[in-house]
XYZ file of C-alpha atoms in Angstrom:
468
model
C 108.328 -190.284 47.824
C 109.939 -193.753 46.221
C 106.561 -193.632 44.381
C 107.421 -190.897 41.945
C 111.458 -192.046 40.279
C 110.149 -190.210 36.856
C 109.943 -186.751 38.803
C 113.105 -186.892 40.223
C 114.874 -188.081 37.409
C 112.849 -185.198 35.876
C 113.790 -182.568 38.315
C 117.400 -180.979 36.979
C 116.494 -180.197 33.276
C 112.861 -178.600 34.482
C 114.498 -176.746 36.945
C 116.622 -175.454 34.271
C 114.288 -174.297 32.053
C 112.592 -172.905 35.058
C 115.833 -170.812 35.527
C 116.352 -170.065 32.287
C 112.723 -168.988 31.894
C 111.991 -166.260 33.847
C 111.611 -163.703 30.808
C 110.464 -159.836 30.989
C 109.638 -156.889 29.648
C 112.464 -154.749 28.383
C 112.810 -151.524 29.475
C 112.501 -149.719 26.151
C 110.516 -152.272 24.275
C 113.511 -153.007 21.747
C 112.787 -149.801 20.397
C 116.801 -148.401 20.790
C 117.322 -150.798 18.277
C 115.366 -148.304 15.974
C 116.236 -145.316 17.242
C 120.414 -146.362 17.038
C 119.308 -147.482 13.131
C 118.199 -143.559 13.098
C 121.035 -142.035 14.402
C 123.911 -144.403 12.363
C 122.142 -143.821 8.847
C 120.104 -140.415 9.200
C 122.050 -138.911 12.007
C 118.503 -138.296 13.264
C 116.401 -139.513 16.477
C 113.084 -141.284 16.569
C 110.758 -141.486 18.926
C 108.204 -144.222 20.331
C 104.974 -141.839 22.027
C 103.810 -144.428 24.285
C 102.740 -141.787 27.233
C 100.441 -138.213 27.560
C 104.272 -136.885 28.116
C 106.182 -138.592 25.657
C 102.986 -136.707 23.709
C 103.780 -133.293 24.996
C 107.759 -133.901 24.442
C 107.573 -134.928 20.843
C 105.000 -131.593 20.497
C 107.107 -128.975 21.923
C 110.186 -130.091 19.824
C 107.687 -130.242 16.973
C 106.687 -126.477 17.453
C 110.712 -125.507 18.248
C 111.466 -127.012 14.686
C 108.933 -125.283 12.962
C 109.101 -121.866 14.450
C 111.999 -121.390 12.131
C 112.653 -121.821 8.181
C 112.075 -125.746 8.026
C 115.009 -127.443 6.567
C 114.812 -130.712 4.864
C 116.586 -132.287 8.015
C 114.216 -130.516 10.195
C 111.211 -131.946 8.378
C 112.963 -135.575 8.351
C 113.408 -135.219 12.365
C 109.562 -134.510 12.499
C 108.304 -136.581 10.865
C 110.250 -139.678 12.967
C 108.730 -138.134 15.807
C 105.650 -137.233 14.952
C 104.494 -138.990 11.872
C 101.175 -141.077 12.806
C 101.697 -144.297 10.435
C 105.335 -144.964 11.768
C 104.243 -144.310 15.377
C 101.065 -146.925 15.107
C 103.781 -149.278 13.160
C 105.861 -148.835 16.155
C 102.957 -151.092 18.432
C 104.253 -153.897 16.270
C 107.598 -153.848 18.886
C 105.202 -154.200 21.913
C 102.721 -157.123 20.379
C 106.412 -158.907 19.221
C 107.768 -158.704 22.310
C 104.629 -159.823 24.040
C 105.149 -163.087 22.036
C 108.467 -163.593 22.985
C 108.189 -162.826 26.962
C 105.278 -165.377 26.644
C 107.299 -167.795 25.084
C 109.575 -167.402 27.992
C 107.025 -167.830 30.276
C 106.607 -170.969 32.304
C 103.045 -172.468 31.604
C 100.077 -172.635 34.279
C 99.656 -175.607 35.593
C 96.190 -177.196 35.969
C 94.141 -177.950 38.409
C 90.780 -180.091 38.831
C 88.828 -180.975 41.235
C 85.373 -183.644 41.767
C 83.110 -184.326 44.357
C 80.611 -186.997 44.239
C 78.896 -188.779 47.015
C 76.916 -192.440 47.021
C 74.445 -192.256 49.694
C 76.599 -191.061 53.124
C 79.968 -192.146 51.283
C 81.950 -188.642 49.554
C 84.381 -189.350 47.606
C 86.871 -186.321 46.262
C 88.896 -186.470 43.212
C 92.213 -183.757 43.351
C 95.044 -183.741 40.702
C 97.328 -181.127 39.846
C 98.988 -181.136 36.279
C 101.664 -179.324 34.308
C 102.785 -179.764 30.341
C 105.988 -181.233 30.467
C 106.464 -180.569 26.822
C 105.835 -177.085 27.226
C 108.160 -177.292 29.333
C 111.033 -178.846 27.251
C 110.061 -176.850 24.378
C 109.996 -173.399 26.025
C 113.729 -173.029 25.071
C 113.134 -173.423 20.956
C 110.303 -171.697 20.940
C 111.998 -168.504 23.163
C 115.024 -168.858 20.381
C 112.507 -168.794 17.855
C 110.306 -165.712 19.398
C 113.712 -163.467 19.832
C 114.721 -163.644 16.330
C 110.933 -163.092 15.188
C 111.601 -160.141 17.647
C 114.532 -159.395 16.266
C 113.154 -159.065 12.945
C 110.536 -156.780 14.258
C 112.973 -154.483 14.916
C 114.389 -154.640 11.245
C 111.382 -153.975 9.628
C 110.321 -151.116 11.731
C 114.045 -149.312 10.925
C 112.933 -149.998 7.398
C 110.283 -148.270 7.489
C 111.463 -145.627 9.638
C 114.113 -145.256 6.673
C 111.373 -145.537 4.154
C 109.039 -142.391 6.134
C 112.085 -140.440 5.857
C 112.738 -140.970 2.288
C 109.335 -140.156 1.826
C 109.491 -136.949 3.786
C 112.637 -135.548 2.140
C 110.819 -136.117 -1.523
C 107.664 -134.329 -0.427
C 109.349 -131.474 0.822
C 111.345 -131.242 -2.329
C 108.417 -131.339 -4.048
C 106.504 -128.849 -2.112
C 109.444 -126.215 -2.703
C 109.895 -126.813 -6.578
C 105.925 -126.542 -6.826
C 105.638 -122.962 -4.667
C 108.936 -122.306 -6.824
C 106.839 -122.848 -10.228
C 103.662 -121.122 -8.885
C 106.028 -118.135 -8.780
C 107.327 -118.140 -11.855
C 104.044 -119.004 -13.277
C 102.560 -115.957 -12.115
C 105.131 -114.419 -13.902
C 104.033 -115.748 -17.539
C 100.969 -114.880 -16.672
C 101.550 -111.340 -15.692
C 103.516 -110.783 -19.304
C 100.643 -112.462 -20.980
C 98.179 -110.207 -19.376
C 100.183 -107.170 -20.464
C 100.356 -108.603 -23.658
C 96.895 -109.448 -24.536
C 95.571 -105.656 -22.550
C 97.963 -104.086 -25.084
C 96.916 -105.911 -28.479
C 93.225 -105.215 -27.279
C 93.725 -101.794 -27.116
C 96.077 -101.411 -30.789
C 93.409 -103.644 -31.988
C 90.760 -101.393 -31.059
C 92.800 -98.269 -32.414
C 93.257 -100.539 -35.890
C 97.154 -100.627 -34.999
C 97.142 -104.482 -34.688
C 95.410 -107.004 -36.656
C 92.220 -108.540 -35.031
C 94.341 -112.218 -35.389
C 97.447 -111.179 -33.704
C 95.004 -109.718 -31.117
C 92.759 -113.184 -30.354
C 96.305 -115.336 -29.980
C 97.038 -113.214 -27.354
C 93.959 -113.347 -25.535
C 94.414 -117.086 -25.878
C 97.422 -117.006 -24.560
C 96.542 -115.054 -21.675
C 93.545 -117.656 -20.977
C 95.619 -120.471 -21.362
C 98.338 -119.299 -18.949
C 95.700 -118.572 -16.514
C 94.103 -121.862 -16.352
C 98.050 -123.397 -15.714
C 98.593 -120.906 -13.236
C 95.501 -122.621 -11.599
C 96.435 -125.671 -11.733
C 100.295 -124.639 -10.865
C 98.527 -123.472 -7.555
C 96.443 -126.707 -7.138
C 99.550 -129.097 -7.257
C 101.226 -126.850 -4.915
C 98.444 -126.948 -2.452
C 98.671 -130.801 -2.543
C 102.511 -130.885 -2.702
C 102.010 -129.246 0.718
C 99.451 -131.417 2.128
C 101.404 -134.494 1.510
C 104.652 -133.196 3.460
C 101.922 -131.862 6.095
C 100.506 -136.017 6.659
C 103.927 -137.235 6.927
C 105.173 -134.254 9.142
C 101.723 -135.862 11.572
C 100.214 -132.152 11.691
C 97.223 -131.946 13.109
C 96.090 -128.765 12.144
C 98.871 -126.986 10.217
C 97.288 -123.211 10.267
C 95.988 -123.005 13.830
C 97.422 -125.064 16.241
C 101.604 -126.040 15.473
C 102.034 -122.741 12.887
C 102.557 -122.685 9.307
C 105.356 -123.718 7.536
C 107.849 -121.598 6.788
C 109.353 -123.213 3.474
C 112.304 -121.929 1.571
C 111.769 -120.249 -1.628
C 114.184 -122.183 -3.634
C 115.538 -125.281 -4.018
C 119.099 -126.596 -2.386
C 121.694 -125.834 -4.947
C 123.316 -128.911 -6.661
C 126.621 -130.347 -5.509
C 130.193 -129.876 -7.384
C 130.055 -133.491 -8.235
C 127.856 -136.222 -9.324
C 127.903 -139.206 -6.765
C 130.026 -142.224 -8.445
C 129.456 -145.484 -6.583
C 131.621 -148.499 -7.392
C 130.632 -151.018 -5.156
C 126.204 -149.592 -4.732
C 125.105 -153.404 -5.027
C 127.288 -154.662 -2.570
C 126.652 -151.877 -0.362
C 122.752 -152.262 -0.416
C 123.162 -155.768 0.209
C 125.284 -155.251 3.651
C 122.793 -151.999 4.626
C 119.420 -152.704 3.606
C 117.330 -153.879 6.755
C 114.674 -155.029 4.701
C 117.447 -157.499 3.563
C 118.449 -158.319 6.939
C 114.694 -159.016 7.746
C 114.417 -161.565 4.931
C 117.523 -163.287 6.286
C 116.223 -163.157 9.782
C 113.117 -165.091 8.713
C 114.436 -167.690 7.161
C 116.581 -168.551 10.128
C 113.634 -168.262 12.296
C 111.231 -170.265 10.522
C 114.347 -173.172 9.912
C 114.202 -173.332 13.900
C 110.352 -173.627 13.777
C 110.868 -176.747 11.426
C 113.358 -177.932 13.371
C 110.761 -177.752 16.722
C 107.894 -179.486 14.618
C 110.026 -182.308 13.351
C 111.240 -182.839 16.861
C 107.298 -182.768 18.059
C 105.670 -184.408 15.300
C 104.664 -187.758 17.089
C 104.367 -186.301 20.462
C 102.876 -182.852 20.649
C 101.149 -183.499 24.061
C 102.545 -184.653 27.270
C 101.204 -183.983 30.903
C 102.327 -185.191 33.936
C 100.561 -184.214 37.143
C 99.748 -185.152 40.583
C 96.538 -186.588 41.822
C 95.397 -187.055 45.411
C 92.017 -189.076 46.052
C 90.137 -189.292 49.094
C 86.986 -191.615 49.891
C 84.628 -191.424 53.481
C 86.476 -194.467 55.663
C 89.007 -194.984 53.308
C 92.893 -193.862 53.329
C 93.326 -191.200 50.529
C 94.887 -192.222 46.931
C 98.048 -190.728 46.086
C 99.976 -191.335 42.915
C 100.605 -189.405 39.857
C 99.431 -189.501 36.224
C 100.174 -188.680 32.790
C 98.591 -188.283 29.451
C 100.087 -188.019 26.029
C 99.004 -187.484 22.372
C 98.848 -191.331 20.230
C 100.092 -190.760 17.262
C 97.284 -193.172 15.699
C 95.647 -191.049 13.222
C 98.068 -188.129 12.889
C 101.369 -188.699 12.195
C 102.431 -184.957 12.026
C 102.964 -185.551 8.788
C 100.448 -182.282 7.622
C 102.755 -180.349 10.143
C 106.198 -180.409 8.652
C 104.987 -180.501 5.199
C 103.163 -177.049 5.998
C 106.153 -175.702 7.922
C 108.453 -176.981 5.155
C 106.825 -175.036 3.056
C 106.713 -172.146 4.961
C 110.496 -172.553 5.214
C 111.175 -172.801 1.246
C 108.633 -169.901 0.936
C 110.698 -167.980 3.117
C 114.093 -168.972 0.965
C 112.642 -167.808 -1.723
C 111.869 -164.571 -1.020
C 115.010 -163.638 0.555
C 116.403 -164.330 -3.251
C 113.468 -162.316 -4.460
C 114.338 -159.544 -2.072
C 118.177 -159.644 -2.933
C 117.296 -159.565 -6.351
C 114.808 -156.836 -6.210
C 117.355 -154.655 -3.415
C 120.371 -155.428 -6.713
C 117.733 -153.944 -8.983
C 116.575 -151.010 -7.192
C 120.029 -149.759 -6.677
C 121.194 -150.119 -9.934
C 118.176 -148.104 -11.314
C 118.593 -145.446 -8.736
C 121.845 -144.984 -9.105
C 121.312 -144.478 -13.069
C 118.265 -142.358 -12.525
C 120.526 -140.149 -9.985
C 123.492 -139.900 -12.864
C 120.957 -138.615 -15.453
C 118.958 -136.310 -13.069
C 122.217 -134.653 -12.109
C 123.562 -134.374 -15.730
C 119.958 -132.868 -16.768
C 119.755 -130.377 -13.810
C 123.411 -129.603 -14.469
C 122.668 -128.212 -17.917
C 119.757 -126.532 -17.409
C 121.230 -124.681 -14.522
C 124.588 -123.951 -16.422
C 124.047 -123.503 -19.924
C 120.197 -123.457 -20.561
C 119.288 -120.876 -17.999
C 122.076 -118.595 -18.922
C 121.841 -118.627 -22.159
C 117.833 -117.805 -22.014
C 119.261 -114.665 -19.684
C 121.770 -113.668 -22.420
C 118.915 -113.769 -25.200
C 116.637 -111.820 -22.905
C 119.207 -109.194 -22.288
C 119.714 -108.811 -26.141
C 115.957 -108.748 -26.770
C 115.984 -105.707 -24.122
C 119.188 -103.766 -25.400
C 117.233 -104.271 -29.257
C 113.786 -103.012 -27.664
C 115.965 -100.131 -26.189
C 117.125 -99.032 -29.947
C 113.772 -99.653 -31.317
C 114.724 -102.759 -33.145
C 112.477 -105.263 -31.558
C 108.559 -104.829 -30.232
C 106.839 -105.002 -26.953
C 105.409 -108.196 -27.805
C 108.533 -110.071 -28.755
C 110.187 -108.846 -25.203
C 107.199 -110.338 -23.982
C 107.260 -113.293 -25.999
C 111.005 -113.736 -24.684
C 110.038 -112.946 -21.291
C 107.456 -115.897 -21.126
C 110.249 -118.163 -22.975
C 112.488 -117.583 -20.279
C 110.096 -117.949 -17.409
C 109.160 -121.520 -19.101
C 113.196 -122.575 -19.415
C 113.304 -121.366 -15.763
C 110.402 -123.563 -15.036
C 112.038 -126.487 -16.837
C 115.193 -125.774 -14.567
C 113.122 -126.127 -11.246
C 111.699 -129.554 -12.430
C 115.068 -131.068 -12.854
C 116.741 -129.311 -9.824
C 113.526 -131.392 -7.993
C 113.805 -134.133 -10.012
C 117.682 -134.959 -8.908
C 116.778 -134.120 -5.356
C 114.131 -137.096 -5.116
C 116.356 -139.334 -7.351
C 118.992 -138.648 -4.560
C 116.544 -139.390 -1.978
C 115.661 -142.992 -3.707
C 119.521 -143.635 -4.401
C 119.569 -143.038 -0.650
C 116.302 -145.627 0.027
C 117.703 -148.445 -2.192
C 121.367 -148.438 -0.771
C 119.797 -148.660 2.772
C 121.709 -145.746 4.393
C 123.345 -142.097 3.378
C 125.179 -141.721 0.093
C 128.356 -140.949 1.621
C 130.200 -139.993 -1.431
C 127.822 -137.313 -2.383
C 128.788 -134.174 -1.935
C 127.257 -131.518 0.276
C 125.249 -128.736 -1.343
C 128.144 -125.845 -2.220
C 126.058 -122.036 -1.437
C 128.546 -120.866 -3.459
C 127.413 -122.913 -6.547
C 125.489 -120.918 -9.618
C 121.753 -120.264 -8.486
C 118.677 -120.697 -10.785
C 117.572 -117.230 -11.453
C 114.510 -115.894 -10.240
């Protein structure tokens, strides 16, 4: 035993690390992490389908939610459930933390064995070795691994965030295009009545061959709209069906049962003091950026400390010869820093590290940016979708009653209260577009501050409706 002083001397900080390095696999894979992020800023739960039951769980809530009139929180809540991207995004938690129980994970030591023989003589060669700096690095590099994991987690509650955002615009798009379809069919309908009744005064000579074609043109150019009204709305719907994950919308999980309108707009607009502060303290994507920086400053830190000696084993060897007492001893080997200094190693990781710094400022920048632009293009959408629904609208309904009160006394055709009818159907039209336009501006304000608008007011059922 007095021939090995290094081990001993050795022993107490290996069999720390050997203490300190018994990692394993988390019960939930970091993914609460995720699912907390869910619950604190959408008030919703996510799930990780990692199972043939977590499968069937996820599909019986999916059919629960859309047995009834989906909601826009009730198509949010499916699609963190059962939207495929964000649940094969969600493997990225498993590889991560792979990585970082490996880095925890004491290294195998090696083993070799020879055999030779000279005539009657055998000699056999046995040693038994083990990477002490594996060893001594195992800390750094488990440090290192648990904020890569760490940042793992952020980015996969960013883009949980980011499928939801998604989800709430498609669905507001869906509505406001089945919403226009509608009304679409109504211009069409009064354009059809219009042009049947100029063919027919133009065929008694009551109406001028002219007047007669524009309304035929009319009629043929409302048509083709209404066409591709119904197109966009079939594709509106398809998009919220990919994020929702539905497999087969029709046949197997039901068809979605939409509302027929839009939410009504809040009392208020939402006024935000403080929006680029508050993206900079809630945007995960943010948090990521800063997370990487302080993990890649610890993996410059590790290769400046291992630049000139990268390898080091120690191990045990044991020799035995025919008629000769057996060879015990020890040996190690180590990397000569003769040719390579390390140098190409921090210079690379250095500038990994300023890459890094960089784009956290990009990202802070860009975050700063968003929200300011979101929060204007949320002020205007409100103020546009205010007007139409309060004074636009209305006043189209006032003009159409007057055009019907002057038809009533004879004093105005059939073809201008058609004419009016298909003006107000178009204003009406106009309305829905800005009603959906505010509702995805709100969803992006949401996006670029990182979390819920909390000033914003909830939709009031008592507010003034868009006519239909």
């Amino acid at each position: 035993m007095n021939a090995f002083p290094p081990l001993r001397k050795l022993a107490p900080p290996l069999l720390a690390v050997v203490l300190s390095g018994c990692a394993s696999f988390s019960d939930d894979g970091g993914f609460n992490a995720v699912n907390q992020a869910a619950r604190q800023r959408l008030n919703k739960q996510t799930g990780w389908i990692r199972s043939e039951q977590d499968a069937d769980g996820v599909a019986q809530r999916v059919r629960a939610l859309l047995s009834k009139p989906l909601g826009v929180d009730d198509a949010v809540q499916i699609a963190l459930l059962n939207n495929r991207e964000l649940q094969a995004s969600y493997s990225e938690l498993g590889i991560a933390e792979a990585d970082l129980v490996q880095a925890g994970r004491l290294p195998n030591p090696g083993f070799s064995f020879g055999r030779t023989h000279t005539g009657d003589d055998i000699k056999i060669d046995r040693s038994l070795t083990l990477s002490v700096m594996s060893l001594l690095t195992m800390p750094a590099a488990s440090r290192i691994e648990a904020r890569r994991f760490e940042q793992t987690r952020l980015k996969l509650a960013d883009a949980m965030l980011r499928t939801a955002a998604m989800t709430r615009k498609a669905y507001y798009r869906s509505i406001a295009a089945t919403q226009s379809v509608r009304y679409q069919e109504q211009v069409r309908q009064a354009a059809e009545v219009a042009h049947e009744l100029a063919a027919r005064m133009a065929k008694q000579g009551n109406f001028s061959q002219l007047d007669a074609a524009r309304e035929q043109a009319f009629y043929l150019e409302t048509s083709a709209q209404l066409t591709r009204a119904r197109t966009q709305a079939i594709q509106e719907n398809e998009d919220l069906v990919r994020l929702l994950g539905l497999l087969n919308v029709h046949k197997q999980d039901g068809a979605l049962q939409l509302p027929p309108r839009l939410p009504d707009l809040p009392k208020n607009a939402v006024t935000l003091d403080n929006s680029e502060q508050v993206a900079m303290e809630q945007r995960l994507d943010v948090q990521s950026a800063k997370l990487e920086v302080a993990a890649l400053q610890g993996s410059l830190g590790l290769t400046k400390a291992t630049r000139f000696v990268n390898v080091l084993d120690l191990g045990y060897v044991r020799n035995s010869e025919s008629g000769k007492p057996a060879e015990i001893g020890y040996q190690a080997s180590i990397e000569i820093p003769l040719f390579d200094w390390g140098s190409a190693r921090v210079a690379k990781a250095e500038a990994i590290y300023m890459q890094a710094v960089h784009r956290l400022a990009a990202t802070a920048v860009q975050a700063q940016s968003e929200v300011r632009s979101a929060y204007a293009a949320h002020q205007h959408a409100y103020l546009l979708a205010r007007q139409y629904q309060d004074e636009v609208v209305p006043l189209r309904k006032r003009i159409s009653d007057e055009y019907l009160l002057r038809y009533n006394g004879m004093l105005a055709s059939v073809f201008e209260l058609l004419a009016d009818a298909r003006e107000q159907a178009s204003a009406v039209n106009a309305a829905i577009d800005a009603a959906r336009d505010y509702w995805i501006a709100d969803s992006d304000l949401q996006l670029a501050l990182g979390g819920p608008v909390s000033t914003a007011s909830a939709p009031n059922k008592t507010e003034g409706k868009i006519h239909e």
